[in-house]
mmCIF file of C-alpha atoms and ligand atoms in Angstrom:
data_model
loop_
_atom_site.group_PDB
_atom_site.id
_atom_site.type_symbol
_atom_site.label_atom_id
_atom_site.label_comp_id
_atom_site.label_asym_id
_atom_site.label_seq_id
_atom_site.Cartn_x
_atom_site.Cartn_y
_atom_site.Cartn_z
ATOM 1 C CA MET A 1 -47.553 -61.666 2.512
ATOM 2 C CA MET A 2 -44.934 -59.914 4.570
ATOM 3 C CA CYS A 3 -45.383 -56.848 2.525
ATOM 4 C CA LYS A 4 -49.186 -56.831 3.081
ATOM 5 C CA GLY A 5 -48.586 -57.312 6.786
ATOM 6 C CA PHE A 6 -46.282 -54.297 6.829
ATOM 7 C CA VAL A 7 -48.797 -52.115 5.003
ATOM 8 C CA LEU A 8 -51.520 -53.099 7.486
ATOM 9 C CA VAL A 9 -49.266 -52.350 10.473
ATOM 10 C CA ALA A 10 -48.325 -48.997 8.982
ATOM 11 C CA MET A 11 -51.986 -48.165 8.417
ATOM 12 C CA ILE A 12 -52.932 -49.044 11.986
ATOM 13 C CA ALA A 13 -50.019 -46.966 13.294
ATOM 14 C CA ALA A 14 -51.123 -43.963 11.201
ATOM 15 C CA LEU A 15 -54.778 -44.310 12.422
ATOM 16 C CA CYS A 16 -53.657 -44.563 16.001
ATOM 17 C CA ALA A 17 -51.336 -41.575 15.727
ATOM 18 C CA GLY A 18 -54.282 -39.599 14.353
ATOM 19 C CA ALA A 19 -56.483 -40.570 17.238
ATOM 20 C CA TRP A 20 -53.951 -39.870 20.056
ATOM 21 C CA ALA A 21 -52.187 -36.650 19.016
ATOM 22 C CA GLY A 22 -54.207 -33.495 18.486
ATOM 23 C CA THR A 23 -53.582 -29.754 18.236
ATOM 24 C CA ILE A 24 -55.182 -26.895 20.025
ATOM 25 C CA SER A 25 -55.354 -23.731 17.862
ATOM 26 C CA GLY A 26 -57.275 -20.485 17.823
ATOM 27 C CA LYS A 27 -56.963 -16.844 18.553
ATOM 28 C CA VAL A 28 -56.442 -14.585 21.594
ATOM 29 C CA SER A 29 -58.245 -11.284 21.208
ATOM 30 C CA GLY A 30 -59.236 -8.319 23.338
ATOM 31 C CA MET A 31 -55.777 -6.839 23.658
ATOM 32 C CA THR A 32 -53.144 -6.338 20.897
ATOM 33 C CA GLY A 33 -49.838 -8.128 20.774
ATOM 34 C CA GLU A 34 -48.448 -11.488 21.658
ATOM 35 C CA SER A 35 -49.925 -13.789 24.233
ATOM 36 C CA VAL A 36 -48.933 -17.215 25.606
ATOM 37 C CA VAL A 37 -51.405 -20.077 25.634
ATOM 38 C CA TYR A 38 -50.646 -23.193 27.695
ATOM 39 C CA VAL A 39 -52.190 -26.395 28.989
ATOM 40 C CA ASP A 40 -52.399 -25.972 32.763
ATOM 41 C CA THR A 41 -51.123 -28.525 35.323
ATOM 42 C CA ILE A 42 -52.436 -32.014 34.612
ATOM 43 C CA ALA A 43 -53.228 -33.892 37.829
ATOM 44 C CA GLY A 44 -50.836 -36.802 38.343
ATOM 45 C CA LYS A 45 -48.588 -35.915 35.423
ATOM 46 C CA THR A 46 -45.075 -34.645 35.434
ATOM 47 C CA PHE A 47 -42.823 -34.046 32.433
ATOM 48 C CA PRO A 48 -38.986 -34.390 32.071
ATOM 49 C CA ALA A 49 -37.196 -31.108 32.090
ATOM 50 C CA PRO A 50 -36.107 -29.991 28.575
ATOM 51 C CA SER A 51 -32.342 -30.024 28.059
ATOM 52 C CA ASP A 52 -32.158 -27.109 25.623
ATOM 53 C CA HIS A 53 -31.350 -23.630 27.029
ATOM 54 C CA PRO A 54 -33.319 -20.958 25.325
ATOM 55 C CA VAL A 55 -31.701 -17.535 25.451
ATOM 56 C CA MET A 56 -33.161 -14.292 26.783
ATOM 57 C CA ASP A 57 -30.929 -11.673 25.270
ATOM 58 C CA GLN A 58 -30.346 -8.056 26.372
ATOM 59 C CA LYS A 59 -29.705 -6.201 23.093
ATOM 60 C CA GLY A 60 -30.291 -2.655 21.988
ATOM 61 C CA LEU A 61 -31.449 -1.872 25.537
ATOM 62 C CA LEU A 62 -34.281 -4.340 25.174
ATOM 63 C CA PHE A 63 -35.020 -7.840 26.459
ATOM 64 C CA GLN A 64 -35.154 -9.946 23.353
ATOM 65 C CA PRO A 65 -37.501 -11.671 22.833
ATOM 66 C CA HIS A 66 -39.867 -9.486 24.826
ATOM 67 C CA ILE A 67 -41.769 -12.625 25.863
ATOM 68 C CA LEU A 68 -40.132 -16.022 26.211
ATOM 69 C CA ALA A 69 -42.300 -19.102 26.928
ATOM 70 C CA VAL A 70 -40.665 -22.201 28.382
ATOM 71 C CA GLN A 71 -41.695 -25.452 30.009
ATOM 72 C CA VAL A 72 -41.195 -25.761 33.737
ATOM 73 C CA GLY A 73 -37.711 -27.142 34.525
ATOM 74 C CA THR A 74 -36.141 -25.283 31.684
ATOM 75 C CA THR A 75 -32.800 -23.446 32.208
ATOM 76 C CA VAL A 76 -32.793 -20.058 30.518
ATOM 77 C CA ASP A 77 -29.494 -18.489 29.530
ATOM 78 C CA PHE A 78 -29.556 -14.732 30.179
ATOM 79 C CA LEU A 79 -27.119 -13.118 27.686
ATOM 80 C CA ASN A 80 -25.866 -9.516 27.522
ATOM 81 C CA SER A 81 -25.133 -8.578 23.900
ATOM 82 C CA ASP A 82 -24.862 -4.871 24.550
ATOM 83 C CA LYS A 83 -21.711 -2.760 25.150
ATOM 84 C CA VAL A 84 -22.979 -1.635 28.434
ATOM 85 C CA ALA A 85 -23.592 -3.680 31.640
ATOM 86 C CA HIS A 86 -27.116 -4.990 32.287
ATOM 87 C CA ASN A 87 -28.767 -6.367 35.343
ATOM 88 C CA VAL A 88 -31.572 -8.952 35.476
ATOM 89 C CA PHE A 89 -34.051 -9.271 38.235
ATOM 90 C CA TRP A 90 -37.686 -10.151 38.832
ATOM 91 C CA SER A 91 -39.516 -9.204 42.040
ATOM 92 C CA SER A 92 -41.774 -12.240 42.047
ATOM 93 C CA VAL A 93 -43.053 -15.159 40.054
ATOM 94 C CA MET A 94 -46.816 -14.885 39.705
ATOM 95 C CA GLN A 95 -48.868 -18.115 39.725
ATOM 96 C CA GLY A 96 -52.215 -16.596 38.894
ATOM 97 C CA SER A 97 -52.778 -14.404 41.978
ATOM 98 C CA LYS A 98 -50.202 -16.326 44.101
ATOM 99 C CA LYS A 99 -46.844 -14.621 44.537
ATOM 100 C CA LEU A 100 -43.635 -16.737 44.674
ATOM 101 C CA PRO A 101 -40.255 -15.201 45.508
ATOM 102 C CA GLY A 102 -38.295 -13.276 42.914
ATOM 103 C CA LYS A 103 -34.591 -13.283 42.138
ATOM 104 C CA ASN A 104 -31.778 -10.869 41.314
ATOM 105 C CA LEU A 105 -29.223 -12.551 38.980
ATOM 106 C CA GLY A 106 -26.802 -9.607 39.338
ATOM 107 C CA THR A 107 -25.157 -7.347 36.790
ATOM 108 C CA TRP A 108 -22.701 -8.424 34.116
ATOM 109 C CA PRO A 109 -20.857 -7.007 31.130
ATOM 110 C CA THR A 110 -21.074 -7.587 27.366
ATOM 111 C CA GLY A 111 -20.835 -11.137 25.990
ATOM 112 C CA GLU A 112 -21.456 -12.952 29.309
ATOM 113 C CA LYS A 113 -24.435 -15.052 30.090
ATOM 114 C CA ARG A 114 -25.889 -16.477 33.288
ATOM 115 C CA PRO A 115 -28.171 -19.508 33.520
ATOM 116 C CA PHE A 116 -31.196 -19.743 35.673
ATOM 117 C CA LYS A 117 -33.477 -22.815 36.024
ATOM 118 C CA PHE A 118 -37.225 -22.144 36.340
ATOM 119 C CA ASP A 119 -38.443 -24.849 38.704
ATOM 120 C CA GLU A 120 -41.929 -23.440 39.291
ATOM 121 C CA PRO A 121 -44.589 -22.584 36.725
ATOM 122 C CA GLY A 122 -45.636 -18.954 36.643
ATOM 123 C CA VAL A 123 -44.663 -15.627 35.155
ATOM 124 C CA ALA A 124 -41.474 -13.701 35.950
ATOM 125 C CA ALA A 125 -41.605 -10.033 34.887
ATOM 126 C CA LEU A 126 -38.001 -9.231 34.075
ATOM 127 C CA LEU A 127 -36.474 -5.905 34.860
ATOM 128 C CA CYS A 128 -32.964 -4.321 34.734
ATOM 129 C CA ASN A 129 -31.998 -2.047 37.537
ATOM 130 C CA VAL A 130 -29.508 -0.160 35.287
ATOM 131 C CA HIS A 131 -32.164 0.718 32.690
ATOM 132 C CA PRO A 132 -35.629 1.240 34.265
ATOM 133 C CA ASP A 133 -37.320 1.194 30.817
ATOM 134 C CA MET A 134 -36.309 -2.385 30.132
ATOM 135 C CA ALA A 135 -38.983 -5.040 30.570
ATOM 136 C CA GLY A 136 -39.470 -8.595 29.485
ATOM 137 C CA TYR A 137 -41.328 -11.750 30.502
ATOM 138 C CA ILE A 138 -40.590 -15.430 31.085
ATOM 139 C CA VAL A 139 -43.802 -17.394 31.015
ATOM 140 C CA VAL A 140 -43.179 -20.844 32.602
ATOM 141 C CA SER A 141 -45.689 -23.389 31.427
ATOM 142 C CA PRO A 142 -46.477 -26.331 33.734
ATOM 143 C CA THR A 143 -46.707 -28.660 30.735
ATOM 144 C CA PRO A 144 -44.895 -29.080 27.450
ATOM 145 C CA TYR A 145 -48.074 -27.982 25.661
ATOM 146 C CA PHE A 146 -47.713 -24.240 25.143
ATOM 147 C CA ALA A 147 -47.299 -21.728 22.331
ATOM 148 C CA LYS A 148 -46.690 -18.025 21.879
ATOM 149 C CA THR A 149 -49.181 -16.355 19.629
ATOM 150 C CA ASP A 150 -48.195 -14.255 16.623
ATOM 151 C CA LYS A 151 -48.901 -10.504 16.757
ATOM 152 C CA SER A 152 -52.445 -11.111 15.549
ATOM 153 C CA GLY A 153 -53.116 -13.399 18.508
ATOM 154 C CA ALA A 154 -53.139 -16.664 16.486
ATOM 155 C CA TYR A 155 -51.588 -19.733 18.013
ATOM 156 C CA LYS A 156 -51.190 -23.464 17.635
ATOM 157 C CA ILE A 157 -50.089 -26.015 20.176
ATOM 158 C CA GLU A 158 -48.993 -29.259 18.556
ATOM 159 C CA ASN A 159 -48.838 -32.850 19.764
ATOM 160 C CA VAL A 160 -51.393 -32.601 22.543
ATOM 161 C CA PRO A 161 -52.684 -36.035 23.561
ATOM 162 C CA ASP A 162 -56.469 -36.326 23.314
ATOM 163 C CA GLY A 163 -58.053 -35.547 26.696
ATOM 164 C CA ALA A 164 -59.704 -32.941 28.823
ATOM 165 C CA TYR A 165 -57.601 -29.969 29.999
ATOM 166 C CA THR A 166 -57.634 -26.551 31.492
ATOM 167 C CA VAL A 167 -56.088 -24.147 28.987
ATOM 168 C CA VAL A 168 -54.815 -20.684 29.992
ATOM 169 C CA ALA A 169 -54.194 -17.563 27.917
ATOM 170 C CA TRP A 170 -51.699 -15.099 29.438
ATOM 171 C CA HIS A 171 -51.232 -11.572 28.069
ATOM 172 C CA GLU A 172 -49.006 -8.744 29.407
ATOM 173 C CA GLY A 173 -51.039 -6.575 31.761
ATOM 174 C CA ALA A 174 -54.151 -8.737 31.533
ATOM 175 C CA LYS A 175 -55.965 -11.208 33.814
ATOM 176 C CA ASN A 176 -55.412 -14.791 32.813
ATOM 177 C CA SER A 177 -58.184 -16.136 30.626
ATOM 178 C CA THR A 178 -58.920 -19.812 31.422
ATOM 179 C CA LYS A 179 -61.268 -22.350 29.910
ATOM 180 C CA PRO A 180 -61.811 -26.177 29.785
ATOM 181 C CA VAL A 181 -60.845 -27.664 26.464
ATOM 182 C CA THR A 182 -61.477 -31.241 25.410
ATOM 183 C CA VAL A 183 -58.872 -32.159 22.769
ATOM 184 C CA SER A 184 -59.892 -34.617 20.164
ATOM 185 C CA GLY A 185 -57.733 -34.348 17.080
ATOM 186 C CA ASP A 186 -57.603 -30.809 15.772
ATOM 187 C CA THR A 187 -59.330 -28.695 18.407
ATOM 188 C CA LYS A 188 -60.206 -24.978 18.381
ATOM 189 C CA ALA A 189 -60.089 -22.693 21.435
ATOM 190 C CA ASP A 190 -60.385 -18.876 21.300
ATOM 191 C CA PHE A 191 -59.733 -16.580 24.246
ATOM 192 C CA THR A 192 -60.549 -13.019 25.111
ATOM 193 C CA VAL A 193 -58.291 -11.195 27.500
ATOM 194 C CA SER A 194 -58.886 -7.956 29.359
ATOM 195 C CA LYS A 195 -57.260 -5.856 32.062
HETATM 196 CU CU1 CU B 1 -30.043 -2.823 31.275
#
């Protein structure tokens, strides 16, 4: 009796989980390389800031990774793994066409890292004033529902509650591509980006 009851509860739980949690997957095409796809701000919803600190490294005279996607509220640790001093600055944070102030974190030697908390969604184009060729991006998603594509443009965002959203595809040097997506279980959304 108890055993049957447990099985029933487990089945209901499994059915409910299937109905509530979906994925958004698809492909970003039009320009080559990685993009970031994220669910835009959801009216009336906020999310607790993540406690993990992803690292943006400066290594081999490159920002690594070239593109780092994080949820709003995340503290990023900027690390210098090179033998030379590096600087980190961004001249603005772009929210679509809206420009928020930038930041200069300063210049520091090998092995040291400096944290910075990204409190606003948007995109920070990272530069180093010691090495003008260095460039990287922090893409700050307003929601926890985001993913970086692979090099072919394929992406998958997991654990998105069923519902209607605006989904944005960001690509370096392109205009944002935005579309409404209604998530119900496994949902497909493809994007085309252009300059
Ligand atoms: Cu540098």
